[in-house]
mmCIF file of C-alpha atoms in Angstrom:
data_model
loop_
_atom_site.group_PDB
_atom_site.id
_atom_site.type_symbol
_atom_site.label_atom_id
_atom_site.label_comp_id
_atom_site.label_asym_id
_atom_site.label_seq_id
_atom_site.Cartn_x
_atom_site.Cartn_y
_atom_site.Cartn_z
ATOM 1 C CA MET A 243 13.726 -25.095 1.890
ATOM 2 C CA ARG A 244 17.246 -25.897 1.235
ATOM 3 C CA ILE A 245 19.622 -23.627 -0.984
ATOM 4 C CA ARG A 246 21.101 -25.507 -4.097
ATOM 5 C CA ARG A 247 24.116 -24.262 -5.853
ATOM 6 C CA PHE A 248 23.262 -23.875 -9.476
ATOM 7 C CA GLU A 249 25.605 -23.993 -11.879
ATOM 8 C CA GLY A 250 23.932 -23.073 -15.235
ATOM 9 C CA GLY A 251 23.433 -26.618 -16.563
ATOM 10 C CA ARG A 252 27.328 -27.233 -16.755
ATOM 11 C CA THR A 253 28.695 -30.646 -15.716
ATOM 12 C CA ALA A 254 31.185 -30.449 -12.610
ATOM 13 C CA ASN A 255 34.218 -30.522 -14.932
ATOM 14 C CA GLY A 256 32.590 -27.726 -16.845
ATOM 15 C CA ALA A 257 32.106 -25.524 -13.748
ATOM 16 C CA ARG A 258 35.650 -26.286 -12.786
ATOM 17 C CA GLY A 259 36.696 -25.057 -15.964
ATOM 18 C CA VAL A 260 35.061 -21.797 -15.868
ATOM 19 C CA ARG A 261 36.308 -21.355 -12.267
ATOM 20 C CA ALA A 262 39.692 -21.843 -13.209
ATOM 21 C CA ALA A 263 39.411 -19.542 -15.876
ATOM 22 C CA VAL A 264 38.116 -16.680 -13.630
ATOM 23 C CA LEU A 265 40.656 -17.743 -11.108
ATOM 24 C CA GLY A 266 43.496 -17.072 -13.728
ATOM 25 C CA ALA A 267 42.132 -13.512 -14.916
ATOM 26 C CA VAL A 268 42.015 -12.802 -10.973
ATOM 27 C CA LEU A 269 45.720 -14.109 -10.441
ATOM 28 C CA SER A 270 46.977 -12.254 -13.589
ATOM 29 C CA ALA A 271 45.699 -8.883 -12.088
ATOM 30 C CA ALA A 272 47.172 -9.535 -8.602
ATOM 31 C CA VAL A 273 50.490 -10.859 -9.995
ATOM 32 C CA LEU A 274 50.740 -7.565 -12.090
ATOM 33 C CA ALA A 275 49.504 -5.341 -9.195
ATOM 34 C CA SER A 276 51.633 -6.885 -6.228
ATOM 35 C CA GLY A 277 54.801 -8.733 -8.009
ATOM 36 C CA VAL A 278 54.007 -11.858 -5.975
ATOM 37 C CA PRO A 279 55.203 -14.980 -8.034
ATOM 38 C CA ALA A 280 52.624 -16.754 -9.906
ATOM 39 C CA GLN A 281 52.940 -20.107 -8.136
ATOM 40 C CA ALA A 282 52.390 -18.645 -4.461
ATOM 41 C CA ALA A 283 49.630 -16.592 -5.939
ATOM 42 C CA VAL A 284 48.023 -19.556 -7.477
ATOM 43 C CA ALA A 285 48.063 -21.437 -4.056
ATOM 44 C CA GLU A 286 47.039 -18.649 -2.097
ATOM 45 C CA THR A 287 44.070 -17.468 -4.054
ATOM 46 C CA GLY A 288 42.951 -21.353 -4.701
ATOM 47 C CA GLN A 289 42.710 -21.611 -0.992
ATOM 48 C CA SER A 290 40.663 -18.595 -0.447
ATOM 49 C CA VAL A 291 38.391 -19.594 -3.055
ATOM 50 C CA ARG A 292 37.728 -23.117 -1.700
ATOM 51 C CA ALA A 293 37.583 -21.455 1.870
ATOM 52 C CA ALA A 294 34.652 -19.378 0.561
ATOM 53 C CA GLU A 295 33.002 -22.325 -1.205
ATOM 54 C CA VAL A 296 32.942 -24.143 1.924
ATOM 55 C CA ALA A 297 31.443 -21.227 3.987
ATOM 56 C CA ALA A 298 28.774 -20.777 1.454
ATOM 57 C CA GLU A 299 27.684 -24.650 1.507
ATOM 58 C CA GLN A 300 27.909 -24.548 5.245
ATOM 59 C CA ARG A 301 25.859 -21.250 5.825
ATOM 60 C CA PRO A 302 22.367 -22.207 7.188
ATOM 61 C CA ALA A 303 19.395 -21.836 4.571
ATOM 62 C CA GLN A 304 17.403 -18.616 5.321
ATOM 63 C CA PRO A 305 14.292 -19.308 6.502
ATOM 64 C CA ALA A 306 11.219 -18.747 4.156
ATOM 65 C CA ALA A 307 9.343 -16.426 6.522
ATOM 66 C CA GLU A 308 12.520 -14.135 6.736
ATOM 67 C CA ARG A 309 12.791 -14.340 2.868
ATOM 68 C CA GLY A 310 9.288 -13.241 2.553
ATOM 69 C CA ALA A 311 9.523 -10.588 4.909
ATOM 70 C CA GLN A 312 12.668 -8.995 2.941
ATOM 71 C CA ALA A 313 10.943 -9.393 -0.179
ATOM 72 C CA ARG A 314 7.650 -7.384 1.275
ATOM 73 C CA ALA A 315 10.087 -4.779 2.635
ATOM 74 C CA ALA A 316 11.898 -4.633 -0.743
ATOM 75 C CA ARG A 317 8.312 -3.814 -2.341
ATOM 76 C CA GLY A 318 7.432 -1.418 0.136
ATOM 77 C CA GLY A 319 7.291 -2.439 3.872
ATOM 78 C CA GLN A 320 5.042 -4.301 5.992
ATOM 79 C CA TYR A 321 1.325 -3.083 6.762
ATOM 80 C CA GLY A 322 0.259 -3.150 10.351
ATOM 81 C CA TYR A 323 -0.940 -1.787 13.335
ATOM 82 C CA HIS A 324 -2.357 -2.295 17.081
ATOM 83 C CA TYR A 325 -4.865 -0.821 18.910
ATOM 84 C CA GLU A 326 -6.524 -1.493 22.210
ATOM 85 C CA TYR A 327 -9.778 -0.235 23.716
ATOM 86 C CA PHE A 328 -11.226 -0.275 26.946
ATOM 87 C CA VAL A 329 -14.630 -2.026 26.922
ATOM 88 C CA SER A 330 -16.021 -2.721 30.388
ATOM 89 C CA ARG A 331 -15.422 -2.997 34.104
ATOM 90 C CA ARG A 332 -17.319 -6.261 34.251
ATOM 91 C CA THR A 333 -15.505 -9.370 36.066
ATOM 92 C CA ALA A 334 -16.604 -11.979 33.810
ATOM 93 C CA THR A 335 -13.968 -13.785 32.126
ATOM 94 C CA ALA A 336 -12.701 -13.075 28.716
ATOM 95 C CA GLN A 337 -13.805 -16.595 27.653
ATOM 96 C CA VAL A 338 -17.095 -15.817 28.668
ATOM 97 C CA SER A 339 -17.502 -12.538 27.186
ATOM 98 C CA PHE A 340 -16.187 -13.798 23.922
ATOM 99 C CA ARG A 341 -18.412 -16.844 23.931
ATOM 100 C CA LYS A 342 -21.416 -14.235 24.444
ATOM 101 C CA MET A 343 -20.105 -12.068 21.846
ATOM 102 C CA ASN A 344 -19.865 -14.773 19.291
ATOM 103 C CA ARG A 345 -23.793 -15.169 19.427
ATOM 104 C CA ILE A 346 -24.583 -11.435 18.640
ATOM 105 C CA MET A 347 -21.424 -10.917 16.223
ATOM 106 C CA ASN A 348 -23.836 -9.227 13.738
ATOM 107 C CA SER A 349 -25.145 -6.938 15.975
ATOM 108 C CA VAL A 350 -21.823 -5.583 17.602
ATOM 109 C CA PHE A 351 -19.311 -5.897 14.578
ATOM 110 C CA PRO A 352 -19.091 -2.194 12.899
ATOM 111 C CA ILE A 353 -19.097 -3.435 9.394
ATOM 112 C CA PRO A 354 -22.148 -4.928 7.797
ATOM 113 C CA GLY A 355 -21.926 -8.366 6.542
ATOM 114 C CA MET A 356 -20.737 -10.286 9.562
ATOM 115 C CA PRO A 357 -22.905 -13.454 10.515
ATOM 116 C CA LYS A 358 -24.467 -13.883 13.903
ATOM 117 C CA THR A 359 -21.704 -16.422 14.827
ATOM 118 C CA VAL A 360 -17.942 -16.560 13.121
ATOM 119 C CA LYS A 361 -16.549 -20.186 12.546
ATOM 120 C CA LYS A 362 -13.269 -21.041 11.089
ATOM 121 C CA GLY A 363 -13.364 -21.585 7.402
ATOM 122 C CA GLN A 364 -16.207 -19.099 6.677
ATOM 123 C CA LYS A 365 -15.939 -16.644 3.831
ATOM 124 C CA ILE A 366 -17.582 -13.374 4.595
ATOM 125 C CA CYS A 367 -18.472 -10.585 2.408
ATOM 126 C CA LEU A 368 -18.129 -7.229 4.363
ATOM 127 C CA LYS A 369 -19.799 -4.391 3.068
ATOM 128 C CA GLY A 370 -18.014 -1.142 2.765
ATOM 129 C CA GLY A 371 -17.137 1.594 -0.093
ATOM 130 C CA GLY A 372 -19.914 0.524 -2.102
ATOM 131 C CA ARG A 373 -18.516 -3.025 -2.774
ATOM 132 C CA CYS A 374 -17.864 -6.358 -1.210
ATOM 133 C CA ASN A 375 -14.591 -6.756 0.646
ATOM 134 C CA PRO A 376 -14.285 -10.746 1.034
ATOM 135 C CA VAL A 377 -12.530 -12.220 4.142
ATOM 136 C CA ARG A 378 -12.005 -15.431 5.437
ATOM 137 C CA VAL A 379 -12.333 -16.550 9.040
ATOM 138 C CA THR A 380 -8.880 -18.402 9.468
ATOM 139 C CA LYS A 381 -9.222 -19.175 13.401
ATOM 140 C CA VAL A 382 -11.454 -19.030 16.414
ATOM 141 C CA GLY A 383 -9.896 -19.321 19.974
ATOM 142 C CA LYS A 384 -11.533 -19.048 23.111
ATOM 143 C CA THR A 385 -10.901 -15.333 23.266
ATOM 144 C CA TYR A 386 -10.255 -14.302 19.826
ATOM 145 C CA PHE A 387 -11.167 -14.739 16.118
ATOM 146 C CA ARG A 388 -8.974 -13.987 12.914
ATOM 147 C CA LEU A 389 -9.770 -12.628 9.567
ATOM 148 C CA LYS A 390 -7.626 -12.521 6.220
ATOM 149 C CA SER A 391 -8.621 -10.419 3.324
ATOM 150 C CA LEU A 392 -9.123 -12.061 -0.020
ATOM 151 C CA PRO A 393 -8.578 -10.927 -3.481
ATOM 152 C CA GLY A 394 -11.005 -8.019 -4.173
ATOM 153 C CA HIS A 395 -10.982 -6.629 -0.780
ATOM 154 C CA LEU A 396 -10.671 -2.758 -0.928
ATOM 155 C CA GLU A 397 -7.519 -2.749 1.311
ATOM 156 C CA GLY A 398 -6.057 -5.587 -0.864
ATOM 157 C CA ALA A 399 -5.568 -9.463 -0.088
ATOM 158 C CA GLY A 400 -3.247 -10.991 2.482
ATOM 159 C CA LYS A 401 -4.228 -8.780 5.267
ATOM 160 C CA VAL A 402 -4.284 -10.561 8.646
ATOM 161 C CA ILE A 403 -6.422 -9.064 11.568
ATOM 162 C CA THR A 404 -7.059 -10.483 14.984
ATOM 163 C CA PHE A 405 -9.518 -9.430 17.572
ATOM 164 C CA THR A 406 -8.907 -10.485 20.962
ATOM 165 C CA LEU A 407 -10.962 -9.689 24.287
ATOM 166 C CA LYS A 408 -8.372 -9.335 27.226
ATOM 167 C CA LYS A 409 -8.729 -9.053 30.864
ATOM 168 C CA LYS A 410 -6.485 -6.464 32.929
ATOM 169 C CA SER A 411 -6.289 -5.540 36.410
ATOM 170 C CA GLY A 412 -9.518 -4.936 38.235
ATOM 171 C CA GLY A 413 -11.379 -7.069 35.923
ATOM 172 C CA ARG A 414 -11.292 -4.517 33.039
ATOM 173 C CA LEU A 415 -12.303 -5.868 29.796
ATOM 174 C CA TYR A 416 -10.357 -4.602 26.638
ATOM 175 C CA LEU A 417 -10.555 -4.982 22.887
ATOM 176 C CA ASP A 418 -7.302 -5.628 21.297
ATOM 177 C CA VAL A 419 -6.676 -5.358 17.290
ATOM 178 C CA ARG A 420 -3.759 -6.378 15.616
ATOM 179 C CA ALA A 421 -3.241 -6.167 11.826
ATOM 180 C CA LYS A 422 -0.493 -7.316 9.566
ATOM 181 C CA GLY A 423 0.122 -7.985 6.076
ATOM 182 C CA PRO A 424 1.760 -6.726 2.544
ATOM 183 C CA LYS A 425 0.930 -2.927 1.736
ATOM 184 C CA THR A 426 -0.861 -2.126 -1.329
ATOM 185 C CA ALA A 427 0.230 0.727 -3.634
ATOM 186 C CA TRP A 428 -1.842 3.537 -2.104
ATOM 187 C CA GLN A 429 -0.974 2.090 1.135
ATOM 188 C CA ARG A 430 2.938 3.080 0.590
ATOM 189 C CA HIS A 431 2.150 6.628 0.460
ATOM 190 C CA PRO A 432 2.553 8.514 3.705
ATOM 191 C CA LEU A 433 -1.089 10.230 3.233
ATOM 192 C CA GLY A 434 -2.727 6.786 2.053
ATOM 193 C CA GLY A 435 -1.056 4.676 4.686
ATOM 194 C CA GLY A 436 -1.892 7.497 7.758
ATOM 195 C CA ALA A 437 -5.254 7.836 6.401
ATOM 196 C CA ASN A 438 -5.806 3.940 6.725
ATOM 197 C CA LYS A 439 -4.527 3.625 10.022
ATOM 198 C CA LEU A 440 -6.918 6.727 11.260
ATOM 199 C CA PHE A 441 -10.200 4.798 9.653
ATOM 200 C CA ALA A 442 -8.992 1.698 11.027
ATOM 201 C CA LYS A 443 -8.488 3.232 14.553
ATOM 202 C CA GLY A 444 -11.910 4.794 14.512
ATOM 203 C CA MET A 445 -13.726 1.783 13.004
ATOM 204 C CA TRP A 446 -12.496 -0.614 15.715
ATOM 205 C CA GLY A 447 -13.366 2.143 18.366
ATOM 206 C CA MET A 448 -16.779 1.652 17.123
ATOM 207 C CA TYR A 449 -16.533 -2.004 17.856
ATOM 208 C CA ALA A 450 -15.417 -1.427 21.170
ATOM 209 C CA THR A 451 -18.291 1.081 21.734
ATOM 210 C CA ASN A 452 -20.729 -1.586 20.488
ATOM 211 C CA LEU A 453 -19.261 -4.062 22.920
ATOM 212 C CA SER A 454 -19.446 -1.498 25.619
ATOM 213 C CA SER A 455 -23.145 -1.254 25.193
ATOM 214 C CA ALA A 456 -23.801 -4.728 24.989
ATOM 215 C CA ALA A 457 -22.135 -5.181 28.304
ATOM 216 C CA GLN A 458 -24.319 -3.055 30.182
ATOM 217 C CA TYR A 459 -27.167 -5.616 29.202
ATOM 218 C CA ASN A 460 -25.123 -8.495 30.048
ATOM 219 C CA LEU A 461 -24.913 -9.595 26.522
ATOM 220 C CA ILE A 462 -21.066 -10.051 26.726
#
């Protein structure tokens, strides 16, 4: 997005007139304070103003993502967490384990409402806290799937959470969970935010435990 200079609807001549008036006021104060002759001060101040304008015009536009992050920080910060859980010592690839898991998702996911298989674009009603917490499946890869909370979700809309199966040394299988998004009002409070992370850590720990049980029967 390009940054455009906004002049309040004035014409170029009008804008120059306003700039000249402001420059005159600055110049008067500078002359009174320093005793520099008016003509020299005009030249020096005019060059400084023009240099500042050129610098502003040449400054690269701030990326939209960066502006968004700054806006969220101003409103109370960015929500997020990252947890990793050991699942199994099986030596099957993460791709094979994920493909199997996505045939029994409703049996291993710890929150009721998940379908048997997740597919990109699905809208899912996760049941918790006595309500429907709507999410959408935004991406499904070879070893991961991603959910985004929708309006009406208990934790607020715009939360993005990614569940990934990873293989590490010795063929060990792990569940990696990453979440991010804007904070809701109650998550900005230290107690609310801390409790939310503890709840999430326990919930996804149950997910890993379910996967471990499934692995014992070669279901993932």
